[in-house]
JSON list of N, CA and C in Angstrom, two decimals:
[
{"chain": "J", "resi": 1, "resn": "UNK", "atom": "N", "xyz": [94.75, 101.75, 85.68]},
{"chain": "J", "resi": 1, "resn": "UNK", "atom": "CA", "xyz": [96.04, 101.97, 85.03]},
{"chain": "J", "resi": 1, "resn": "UNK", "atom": "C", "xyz": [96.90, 100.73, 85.21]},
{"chain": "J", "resi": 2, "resn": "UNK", "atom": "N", "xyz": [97.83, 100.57, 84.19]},
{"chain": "J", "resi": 2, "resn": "UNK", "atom": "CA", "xyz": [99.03, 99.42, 84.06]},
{"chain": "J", "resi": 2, "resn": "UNK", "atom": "C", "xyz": [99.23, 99.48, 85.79]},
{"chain": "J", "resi": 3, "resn": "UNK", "atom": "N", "xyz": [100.16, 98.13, 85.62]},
{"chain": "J", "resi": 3, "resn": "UNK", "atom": "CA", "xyz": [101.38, 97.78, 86.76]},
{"chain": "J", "resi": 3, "resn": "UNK", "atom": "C", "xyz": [102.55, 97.86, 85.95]},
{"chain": "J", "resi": 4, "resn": "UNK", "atom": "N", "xyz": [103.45, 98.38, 86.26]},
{"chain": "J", "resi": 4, "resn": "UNK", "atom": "CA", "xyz": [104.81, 98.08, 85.69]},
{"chain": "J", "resi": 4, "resn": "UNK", "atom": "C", "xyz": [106.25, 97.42, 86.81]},
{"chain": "J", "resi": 5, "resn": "UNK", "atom": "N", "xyz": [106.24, 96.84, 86.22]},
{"chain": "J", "resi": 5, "resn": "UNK", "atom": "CA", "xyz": [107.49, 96.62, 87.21]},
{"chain": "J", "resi": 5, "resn": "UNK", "atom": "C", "xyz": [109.00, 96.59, 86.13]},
{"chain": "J", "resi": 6, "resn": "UNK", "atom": "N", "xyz": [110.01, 97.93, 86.53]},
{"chain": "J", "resi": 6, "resn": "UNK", "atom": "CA", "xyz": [111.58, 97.84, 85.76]},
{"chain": "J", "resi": 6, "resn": "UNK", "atom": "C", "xyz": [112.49, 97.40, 86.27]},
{"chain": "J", "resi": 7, "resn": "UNK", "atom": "N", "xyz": [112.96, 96.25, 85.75]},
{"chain": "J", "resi": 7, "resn": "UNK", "atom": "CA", "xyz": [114.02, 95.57, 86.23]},
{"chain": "J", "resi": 7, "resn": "UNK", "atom": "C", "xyz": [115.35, 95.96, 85.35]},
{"chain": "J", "resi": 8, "resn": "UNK", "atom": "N", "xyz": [116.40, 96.48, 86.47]},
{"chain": "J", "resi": 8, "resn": "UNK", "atom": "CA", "xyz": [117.16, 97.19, 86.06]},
{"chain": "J", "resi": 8, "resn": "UNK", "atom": "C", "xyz": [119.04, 96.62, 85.96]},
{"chain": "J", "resi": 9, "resn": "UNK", "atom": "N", "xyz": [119.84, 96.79, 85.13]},
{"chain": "J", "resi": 9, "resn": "UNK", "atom": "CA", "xyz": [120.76, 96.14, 85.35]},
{"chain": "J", "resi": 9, "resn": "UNK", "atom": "C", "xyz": [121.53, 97.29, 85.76]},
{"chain": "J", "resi": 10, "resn": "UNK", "atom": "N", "xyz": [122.29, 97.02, 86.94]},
{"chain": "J", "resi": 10, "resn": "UNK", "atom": "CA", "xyz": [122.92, 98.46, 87.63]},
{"chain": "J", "resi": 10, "resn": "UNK", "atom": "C", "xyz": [123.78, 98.59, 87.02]},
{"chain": "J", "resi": 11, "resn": "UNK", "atom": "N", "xyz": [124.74, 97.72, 86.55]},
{"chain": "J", "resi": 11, "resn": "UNK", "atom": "CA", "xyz": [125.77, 97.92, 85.51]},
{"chain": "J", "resi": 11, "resn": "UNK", "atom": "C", "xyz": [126.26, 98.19, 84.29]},
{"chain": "J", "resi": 12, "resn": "UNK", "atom": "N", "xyz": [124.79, 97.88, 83.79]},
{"chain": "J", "resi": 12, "resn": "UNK", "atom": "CA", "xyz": [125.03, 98.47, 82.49]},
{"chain": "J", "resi": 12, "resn": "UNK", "atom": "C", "xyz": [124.71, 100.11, 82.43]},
{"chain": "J", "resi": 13, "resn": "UNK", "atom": "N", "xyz": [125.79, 100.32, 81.36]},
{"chain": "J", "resi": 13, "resn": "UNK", "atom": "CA", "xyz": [126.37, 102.01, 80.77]},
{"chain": "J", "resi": 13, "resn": "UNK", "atom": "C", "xyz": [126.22, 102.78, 82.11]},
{"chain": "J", "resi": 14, "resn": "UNK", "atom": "N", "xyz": [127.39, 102.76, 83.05]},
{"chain": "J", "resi": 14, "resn": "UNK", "atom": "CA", "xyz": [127.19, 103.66, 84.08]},
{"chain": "J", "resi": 14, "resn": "UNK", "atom": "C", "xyz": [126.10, 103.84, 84.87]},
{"chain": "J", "resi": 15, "resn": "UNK", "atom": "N", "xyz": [125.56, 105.65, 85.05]},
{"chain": "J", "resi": 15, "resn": "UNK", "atom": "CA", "xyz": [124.64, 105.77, 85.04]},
{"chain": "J", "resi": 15, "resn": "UNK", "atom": "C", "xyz": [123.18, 105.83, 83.60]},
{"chain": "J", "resi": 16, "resn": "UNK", "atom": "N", "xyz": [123.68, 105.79, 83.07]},
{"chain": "J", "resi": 16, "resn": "UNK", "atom": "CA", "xyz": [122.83, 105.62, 81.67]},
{"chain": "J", "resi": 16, "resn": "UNK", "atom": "C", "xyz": [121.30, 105.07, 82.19]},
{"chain": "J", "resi": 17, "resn": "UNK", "atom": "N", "xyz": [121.62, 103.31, 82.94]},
{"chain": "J", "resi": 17, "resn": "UNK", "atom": "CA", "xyz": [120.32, 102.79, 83.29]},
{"chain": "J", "resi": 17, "resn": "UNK", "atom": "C", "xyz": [119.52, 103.70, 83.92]},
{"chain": "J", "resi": 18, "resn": "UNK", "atom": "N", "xyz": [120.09, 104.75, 85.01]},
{"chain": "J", "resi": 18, "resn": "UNK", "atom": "CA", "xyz": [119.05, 104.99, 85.95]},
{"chain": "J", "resi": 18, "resn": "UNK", "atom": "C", "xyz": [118.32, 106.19, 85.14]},
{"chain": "J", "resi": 19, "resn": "UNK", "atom": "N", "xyz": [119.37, 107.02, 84.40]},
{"chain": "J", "resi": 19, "resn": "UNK", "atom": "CA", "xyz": [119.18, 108.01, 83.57]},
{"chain": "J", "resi": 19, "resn": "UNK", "atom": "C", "xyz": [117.87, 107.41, 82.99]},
{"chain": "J", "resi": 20, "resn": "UNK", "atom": "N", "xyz": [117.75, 106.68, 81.83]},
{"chain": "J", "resi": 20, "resn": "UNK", "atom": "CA", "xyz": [116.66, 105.63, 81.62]},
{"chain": "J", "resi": 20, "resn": "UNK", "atom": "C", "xyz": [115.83, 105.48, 81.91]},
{"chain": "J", "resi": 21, "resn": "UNK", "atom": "N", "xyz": [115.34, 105.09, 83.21]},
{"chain": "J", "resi": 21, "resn": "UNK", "atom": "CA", "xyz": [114.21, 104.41, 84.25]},
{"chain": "J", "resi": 21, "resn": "UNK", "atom": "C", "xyz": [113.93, 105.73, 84.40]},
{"chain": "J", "resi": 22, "resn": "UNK", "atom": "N", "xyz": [114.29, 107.16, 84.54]},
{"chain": "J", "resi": 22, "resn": "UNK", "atom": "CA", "xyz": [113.54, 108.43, 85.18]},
{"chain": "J", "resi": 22, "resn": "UNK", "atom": "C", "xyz": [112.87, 108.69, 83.97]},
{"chain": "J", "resi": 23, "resn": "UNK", "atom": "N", "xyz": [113.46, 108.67, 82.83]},
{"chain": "J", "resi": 23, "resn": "UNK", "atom": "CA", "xyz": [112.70, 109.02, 81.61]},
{"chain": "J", "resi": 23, "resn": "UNK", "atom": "C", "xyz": [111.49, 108.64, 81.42]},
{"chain": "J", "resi": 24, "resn": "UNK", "atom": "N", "xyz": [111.64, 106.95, 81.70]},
{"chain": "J", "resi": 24, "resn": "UNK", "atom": "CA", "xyz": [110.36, 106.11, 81.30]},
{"chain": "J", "resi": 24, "resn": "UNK", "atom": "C", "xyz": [109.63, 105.88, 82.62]},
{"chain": "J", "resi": 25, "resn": "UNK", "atom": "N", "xyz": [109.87, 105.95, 83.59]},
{"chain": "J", "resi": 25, "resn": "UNK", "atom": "CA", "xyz": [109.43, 105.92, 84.94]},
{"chain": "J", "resi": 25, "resn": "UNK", "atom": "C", "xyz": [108.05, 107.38, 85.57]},
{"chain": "J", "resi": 26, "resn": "UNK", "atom": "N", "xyz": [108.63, 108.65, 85.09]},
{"chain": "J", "resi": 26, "resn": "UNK", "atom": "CA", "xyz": [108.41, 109.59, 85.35]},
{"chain": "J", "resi": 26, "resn": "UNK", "atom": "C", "xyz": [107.04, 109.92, 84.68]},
{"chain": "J", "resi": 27, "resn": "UNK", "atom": "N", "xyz": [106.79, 109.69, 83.16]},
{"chain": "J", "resi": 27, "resn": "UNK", "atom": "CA", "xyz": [105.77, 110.15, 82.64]},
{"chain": "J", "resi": 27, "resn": "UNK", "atom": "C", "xyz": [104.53, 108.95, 83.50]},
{"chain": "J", "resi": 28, "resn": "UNK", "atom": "N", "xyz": [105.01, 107.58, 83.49]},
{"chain": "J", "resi": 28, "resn": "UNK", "atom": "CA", "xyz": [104.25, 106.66, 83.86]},
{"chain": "J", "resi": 28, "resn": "UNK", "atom": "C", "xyz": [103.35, 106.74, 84.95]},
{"chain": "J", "resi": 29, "resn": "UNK", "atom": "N", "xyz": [104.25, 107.69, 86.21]},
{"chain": "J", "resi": 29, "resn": "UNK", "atom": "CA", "xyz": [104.02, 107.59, 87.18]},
{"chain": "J", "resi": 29, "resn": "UNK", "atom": "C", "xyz": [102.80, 109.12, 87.34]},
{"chain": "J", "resi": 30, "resn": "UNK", "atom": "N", "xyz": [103.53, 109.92, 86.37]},
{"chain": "J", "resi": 30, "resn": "UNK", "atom": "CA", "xyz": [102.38, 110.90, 86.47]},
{"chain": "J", "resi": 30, "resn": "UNK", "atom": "C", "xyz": [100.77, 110.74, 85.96]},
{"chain": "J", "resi": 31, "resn": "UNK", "atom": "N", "xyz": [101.01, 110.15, 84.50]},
{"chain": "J", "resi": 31, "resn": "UNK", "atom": "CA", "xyz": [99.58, 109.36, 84.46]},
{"chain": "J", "resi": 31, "resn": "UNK", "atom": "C", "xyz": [99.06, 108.49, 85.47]},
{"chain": "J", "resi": 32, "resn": "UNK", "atom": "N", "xyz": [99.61, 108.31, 86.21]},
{"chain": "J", "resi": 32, "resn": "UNK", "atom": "CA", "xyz": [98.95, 107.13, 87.26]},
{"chain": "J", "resi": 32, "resn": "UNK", "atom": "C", "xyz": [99.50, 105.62, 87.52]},
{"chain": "J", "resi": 33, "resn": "UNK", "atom": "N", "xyz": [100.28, 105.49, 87.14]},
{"chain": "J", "resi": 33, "resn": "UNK", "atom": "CA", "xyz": [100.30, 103.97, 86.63]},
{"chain": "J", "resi": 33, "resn": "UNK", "atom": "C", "xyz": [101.47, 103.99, 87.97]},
{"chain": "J", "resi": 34, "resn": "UNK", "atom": "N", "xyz": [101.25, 102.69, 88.45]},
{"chain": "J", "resi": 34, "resn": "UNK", "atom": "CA", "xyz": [102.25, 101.79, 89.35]},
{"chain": "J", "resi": 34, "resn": "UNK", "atom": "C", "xyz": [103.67, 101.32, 88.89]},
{"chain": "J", "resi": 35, "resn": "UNK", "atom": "N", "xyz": [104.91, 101.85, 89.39]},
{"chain": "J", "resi": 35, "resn": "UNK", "atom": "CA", "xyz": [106.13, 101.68, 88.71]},
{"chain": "J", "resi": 35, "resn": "UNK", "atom": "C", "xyz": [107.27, 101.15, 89.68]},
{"chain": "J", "resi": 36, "resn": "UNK", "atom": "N", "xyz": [107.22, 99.58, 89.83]},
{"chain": "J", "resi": 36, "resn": "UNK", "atom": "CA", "xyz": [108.91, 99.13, 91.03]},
{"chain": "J", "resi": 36, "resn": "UNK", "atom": "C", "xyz": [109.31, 99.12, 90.46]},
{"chain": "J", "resi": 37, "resn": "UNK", "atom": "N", "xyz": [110.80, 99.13, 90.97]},
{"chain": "J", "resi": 37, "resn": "UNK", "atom": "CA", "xyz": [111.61, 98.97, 90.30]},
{"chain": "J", "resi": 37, "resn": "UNK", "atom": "C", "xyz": [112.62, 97.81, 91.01]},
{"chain": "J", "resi": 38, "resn": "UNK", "atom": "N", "xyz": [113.04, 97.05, 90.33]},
{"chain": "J", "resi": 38, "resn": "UNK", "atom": "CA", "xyz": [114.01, 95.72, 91.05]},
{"chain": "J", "resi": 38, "resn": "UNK", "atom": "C", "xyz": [115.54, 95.92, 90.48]},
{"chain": "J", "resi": 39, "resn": "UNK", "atom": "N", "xyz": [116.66, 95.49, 91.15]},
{"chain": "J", "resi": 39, "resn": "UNK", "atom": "CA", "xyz": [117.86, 95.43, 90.96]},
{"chain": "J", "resi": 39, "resn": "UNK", "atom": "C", "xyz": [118.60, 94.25, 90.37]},
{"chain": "J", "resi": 40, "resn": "UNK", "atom": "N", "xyz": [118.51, 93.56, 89.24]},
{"chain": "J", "resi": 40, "resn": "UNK", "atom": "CA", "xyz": [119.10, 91.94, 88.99]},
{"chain": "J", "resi": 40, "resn": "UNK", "atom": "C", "xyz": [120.70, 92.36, 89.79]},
{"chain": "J", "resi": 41, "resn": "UNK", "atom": "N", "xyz": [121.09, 91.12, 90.09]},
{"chain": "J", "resi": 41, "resn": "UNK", "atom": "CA", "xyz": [122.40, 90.67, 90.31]},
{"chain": "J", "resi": 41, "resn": "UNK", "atom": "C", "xyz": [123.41, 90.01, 89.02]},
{"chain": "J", "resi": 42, "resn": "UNK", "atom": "N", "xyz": [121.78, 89.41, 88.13]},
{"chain": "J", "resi": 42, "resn": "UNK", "atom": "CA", "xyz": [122.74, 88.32, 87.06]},
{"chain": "J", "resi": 42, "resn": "UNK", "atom": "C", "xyz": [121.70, 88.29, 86.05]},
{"chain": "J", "resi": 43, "resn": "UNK", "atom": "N", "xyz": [121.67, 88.14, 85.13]},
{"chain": "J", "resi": 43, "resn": "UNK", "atom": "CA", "xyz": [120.53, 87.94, 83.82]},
{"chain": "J", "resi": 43, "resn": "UNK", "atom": "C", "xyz": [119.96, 86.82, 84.61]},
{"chain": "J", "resi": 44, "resn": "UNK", "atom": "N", "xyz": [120.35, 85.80, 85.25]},
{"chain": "J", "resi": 44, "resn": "UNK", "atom": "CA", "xyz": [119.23, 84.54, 85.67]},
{"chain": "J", "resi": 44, "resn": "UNK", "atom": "C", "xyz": [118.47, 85.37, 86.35]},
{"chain": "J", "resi": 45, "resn": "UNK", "atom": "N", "xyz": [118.99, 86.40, 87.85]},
{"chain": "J", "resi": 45, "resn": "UNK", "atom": "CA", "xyz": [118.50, 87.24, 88.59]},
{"chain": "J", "resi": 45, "resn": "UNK", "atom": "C", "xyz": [117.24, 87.82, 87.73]},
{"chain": "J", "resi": 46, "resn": "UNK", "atom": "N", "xyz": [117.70, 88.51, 86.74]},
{"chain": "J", "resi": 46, "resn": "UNK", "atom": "CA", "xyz": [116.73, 88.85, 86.39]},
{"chain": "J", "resi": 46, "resn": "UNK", "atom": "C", "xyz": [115.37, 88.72, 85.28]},
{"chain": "J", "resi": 47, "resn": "UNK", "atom": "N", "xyz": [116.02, 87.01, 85.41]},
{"chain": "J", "resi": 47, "resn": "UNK", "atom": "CA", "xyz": [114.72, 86.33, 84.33]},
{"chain": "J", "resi": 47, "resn": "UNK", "atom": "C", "xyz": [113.82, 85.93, 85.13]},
{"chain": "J", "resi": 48, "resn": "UNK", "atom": "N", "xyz": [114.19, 85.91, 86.39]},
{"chain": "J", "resi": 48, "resn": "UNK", "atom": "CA", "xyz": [113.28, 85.27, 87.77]},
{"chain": "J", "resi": 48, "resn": "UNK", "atom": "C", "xyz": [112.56, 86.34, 88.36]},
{"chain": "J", "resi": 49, "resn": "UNK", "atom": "N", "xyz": [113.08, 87.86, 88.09]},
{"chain": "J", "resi": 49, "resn": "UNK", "atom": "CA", "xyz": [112.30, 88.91, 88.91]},
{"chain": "J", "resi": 49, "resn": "UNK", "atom": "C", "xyz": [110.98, 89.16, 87.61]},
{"chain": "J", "resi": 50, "resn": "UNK", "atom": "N", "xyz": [111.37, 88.75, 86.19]},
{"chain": "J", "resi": 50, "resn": "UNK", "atom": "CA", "xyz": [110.41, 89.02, 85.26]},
{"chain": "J", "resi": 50, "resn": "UNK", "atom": "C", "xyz": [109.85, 88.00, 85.53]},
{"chain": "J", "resi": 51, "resn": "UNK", "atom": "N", "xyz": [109.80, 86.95, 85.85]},
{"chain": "J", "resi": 51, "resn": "UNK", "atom": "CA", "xyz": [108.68, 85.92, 85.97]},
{"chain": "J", "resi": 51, "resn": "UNK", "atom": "C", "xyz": [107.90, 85.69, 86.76]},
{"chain": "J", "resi": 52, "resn": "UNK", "atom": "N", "xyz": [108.63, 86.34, 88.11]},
{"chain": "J", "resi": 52, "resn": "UNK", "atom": "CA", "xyz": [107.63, 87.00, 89.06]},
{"chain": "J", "resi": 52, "resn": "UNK", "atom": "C", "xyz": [107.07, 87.97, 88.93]},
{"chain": "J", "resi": 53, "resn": "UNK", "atom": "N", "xyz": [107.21, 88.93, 87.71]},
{"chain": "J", "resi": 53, "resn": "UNK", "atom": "CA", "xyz": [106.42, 90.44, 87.82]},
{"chain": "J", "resi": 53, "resn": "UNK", "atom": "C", "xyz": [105.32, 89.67, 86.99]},
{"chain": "J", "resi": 54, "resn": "UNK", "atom": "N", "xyz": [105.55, 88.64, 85.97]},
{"chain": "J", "resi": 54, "resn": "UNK", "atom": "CA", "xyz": [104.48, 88.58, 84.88]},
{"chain": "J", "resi": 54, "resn": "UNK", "atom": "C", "xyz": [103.53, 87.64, 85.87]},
{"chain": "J", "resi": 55, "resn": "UNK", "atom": "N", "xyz": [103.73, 86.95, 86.53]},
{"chain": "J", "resi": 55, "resn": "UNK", "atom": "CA", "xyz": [102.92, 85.86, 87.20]},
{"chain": "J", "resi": 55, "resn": "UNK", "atom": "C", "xyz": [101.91, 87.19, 88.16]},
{"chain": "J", "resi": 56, "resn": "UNK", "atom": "N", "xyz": [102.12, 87.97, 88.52]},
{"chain": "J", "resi": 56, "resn": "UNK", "atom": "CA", "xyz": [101.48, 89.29, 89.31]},
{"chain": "J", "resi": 56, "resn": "UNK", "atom": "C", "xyz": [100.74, 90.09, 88.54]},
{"chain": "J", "resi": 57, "resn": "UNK", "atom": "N", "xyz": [100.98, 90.12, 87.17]},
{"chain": "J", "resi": 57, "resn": "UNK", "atom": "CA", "xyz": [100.15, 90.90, 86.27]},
{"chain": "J", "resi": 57, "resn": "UNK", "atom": "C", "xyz": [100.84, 92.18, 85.73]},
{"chain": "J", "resi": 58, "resn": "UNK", "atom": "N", "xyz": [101.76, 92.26, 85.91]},
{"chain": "J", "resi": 58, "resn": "UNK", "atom": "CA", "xyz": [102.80, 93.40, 85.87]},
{"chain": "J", "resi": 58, "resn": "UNK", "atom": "C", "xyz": [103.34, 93.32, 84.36]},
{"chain": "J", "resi": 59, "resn": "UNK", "atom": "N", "xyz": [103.42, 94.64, 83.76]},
{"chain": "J", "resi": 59, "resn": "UNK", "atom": "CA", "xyz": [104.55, 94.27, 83.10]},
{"chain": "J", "resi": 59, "resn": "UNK", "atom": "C", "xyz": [105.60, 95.31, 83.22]},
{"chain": "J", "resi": 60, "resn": "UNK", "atom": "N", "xyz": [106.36, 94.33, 82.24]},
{"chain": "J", "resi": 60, "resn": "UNK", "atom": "CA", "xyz": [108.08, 94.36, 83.01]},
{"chain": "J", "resi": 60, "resn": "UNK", "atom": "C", "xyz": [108.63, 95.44, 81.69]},
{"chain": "J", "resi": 61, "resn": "UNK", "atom": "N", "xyz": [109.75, 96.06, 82.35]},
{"chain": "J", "resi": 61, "resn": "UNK", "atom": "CA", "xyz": [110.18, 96.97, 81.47]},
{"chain": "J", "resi": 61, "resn": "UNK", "atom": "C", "xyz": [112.15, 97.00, 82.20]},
{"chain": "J", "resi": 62, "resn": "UNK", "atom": "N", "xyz": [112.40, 96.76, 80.70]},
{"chain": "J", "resi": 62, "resn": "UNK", "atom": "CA", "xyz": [113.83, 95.74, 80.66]},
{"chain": "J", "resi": 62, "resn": "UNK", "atom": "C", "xyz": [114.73, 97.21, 80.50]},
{"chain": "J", "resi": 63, "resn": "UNK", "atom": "N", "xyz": [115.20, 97.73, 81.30]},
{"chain": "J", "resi": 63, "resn": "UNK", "atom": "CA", "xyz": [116.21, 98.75, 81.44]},
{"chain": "J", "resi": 63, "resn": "UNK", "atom": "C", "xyz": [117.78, 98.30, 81.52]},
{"chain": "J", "resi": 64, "resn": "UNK", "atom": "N", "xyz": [118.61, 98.58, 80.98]},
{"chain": "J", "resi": 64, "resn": "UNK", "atom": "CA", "xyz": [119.49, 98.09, 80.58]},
{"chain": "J", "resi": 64, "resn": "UNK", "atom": "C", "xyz": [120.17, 98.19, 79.12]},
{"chain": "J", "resi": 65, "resn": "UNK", "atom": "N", "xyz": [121.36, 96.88, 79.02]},
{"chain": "J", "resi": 65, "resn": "UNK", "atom": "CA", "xyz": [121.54, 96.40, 77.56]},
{"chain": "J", "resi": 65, "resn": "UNK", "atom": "C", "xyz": [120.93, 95.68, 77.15]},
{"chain": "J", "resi": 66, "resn": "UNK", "atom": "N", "xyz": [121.59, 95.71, 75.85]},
{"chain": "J", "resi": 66, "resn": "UNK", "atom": "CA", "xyz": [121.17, 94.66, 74.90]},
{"chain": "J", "resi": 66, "resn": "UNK", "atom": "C", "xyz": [120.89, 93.10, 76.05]},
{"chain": "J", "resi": 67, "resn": "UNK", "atom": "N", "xyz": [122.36, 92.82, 76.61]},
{"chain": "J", "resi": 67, "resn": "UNK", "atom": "CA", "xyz": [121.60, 91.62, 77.48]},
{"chain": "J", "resi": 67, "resn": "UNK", "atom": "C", "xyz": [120.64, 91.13, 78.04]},
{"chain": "J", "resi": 68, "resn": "UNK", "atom": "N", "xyz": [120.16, 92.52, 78.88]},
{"chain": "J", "resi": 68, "resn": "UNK", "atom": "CA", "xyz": [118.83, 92.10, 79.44]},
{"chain": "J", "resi": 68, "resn": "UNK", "atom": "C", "xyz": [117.29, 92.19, 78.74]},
{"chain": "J", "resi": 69, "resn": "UNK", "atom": "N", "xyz": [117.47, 93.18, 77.96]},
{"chain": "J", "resi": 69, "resn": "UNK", "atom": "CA", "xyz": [116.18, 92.98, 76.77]},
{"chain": "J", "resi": 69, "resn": "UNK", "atom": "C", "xyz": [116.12, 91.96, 76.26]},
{"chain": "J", "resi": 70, "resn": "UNK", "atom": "N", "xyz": [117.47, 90.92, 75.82]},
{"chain": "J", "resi": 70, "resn": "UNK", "atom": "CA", "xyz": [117.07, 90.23, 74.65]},
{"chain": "J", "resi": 70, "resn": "UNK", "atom": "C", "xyz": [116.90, 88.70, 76.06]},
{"chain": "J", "resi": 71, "resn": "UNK", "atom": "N", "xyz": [117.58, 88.81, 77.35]},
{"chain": "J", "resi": 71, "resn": "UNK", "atom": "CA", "xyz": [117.29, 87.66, 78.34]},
{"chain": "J", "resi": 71, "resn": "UNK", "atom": "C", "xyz": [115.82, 87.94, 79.05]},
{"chain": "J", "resi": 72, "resn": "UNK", "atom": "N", "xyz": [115.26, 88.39, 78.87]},
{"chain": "J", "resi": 72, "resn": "UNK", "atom": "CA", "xyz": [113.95, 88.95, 79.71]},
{"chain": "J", "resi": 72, "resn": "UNK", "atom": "C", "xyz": [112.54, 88.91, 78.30]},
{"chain": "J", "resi": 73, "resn": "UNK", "atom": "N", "xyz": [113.13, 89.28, 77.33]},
{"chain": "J", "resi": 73, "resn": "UNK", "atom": "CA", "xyz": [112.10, 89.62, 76.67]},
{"chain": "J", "resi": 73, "resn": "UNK", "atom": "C", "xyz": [111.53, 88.59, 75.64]}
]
């Protein structure tokens, strides 16, 4: 099964993000699949935690806004 790693922006829409990550987190984890989850501080923060998930084999799943999908992806 996948690796996933969600890198999450805590600030964006309230709770919305985390709301989010259980949705897409939850089915993942029941099929089997491996799911961290990381906290950015800053879109750089978190162009560096995606470049470390992809260099690991992971992929990354951009929780958040528009910002971080379109800085990550």
């Amino acid at each position: 099964m996948r690796q996933f790693t969600a890198i999450v922006n805590p600030t964006a829409g309230g709770s919305a993000g985390a709301a989010a990550l259980l949705r897409v987190a939850r089915p993942l984890r029941e099929a089997g699949a491996s799911v961290e989850t990381e906290y950015s501080r800053s879109l750089v923060h978190a162009q560096e935690l995606a470049r470390r998930a992809g260099e690991r084999g992971r992929v990354v799943l951009a929780v958040g806004g528009d910002g971080i999908a379109g800085g990550i992806g």
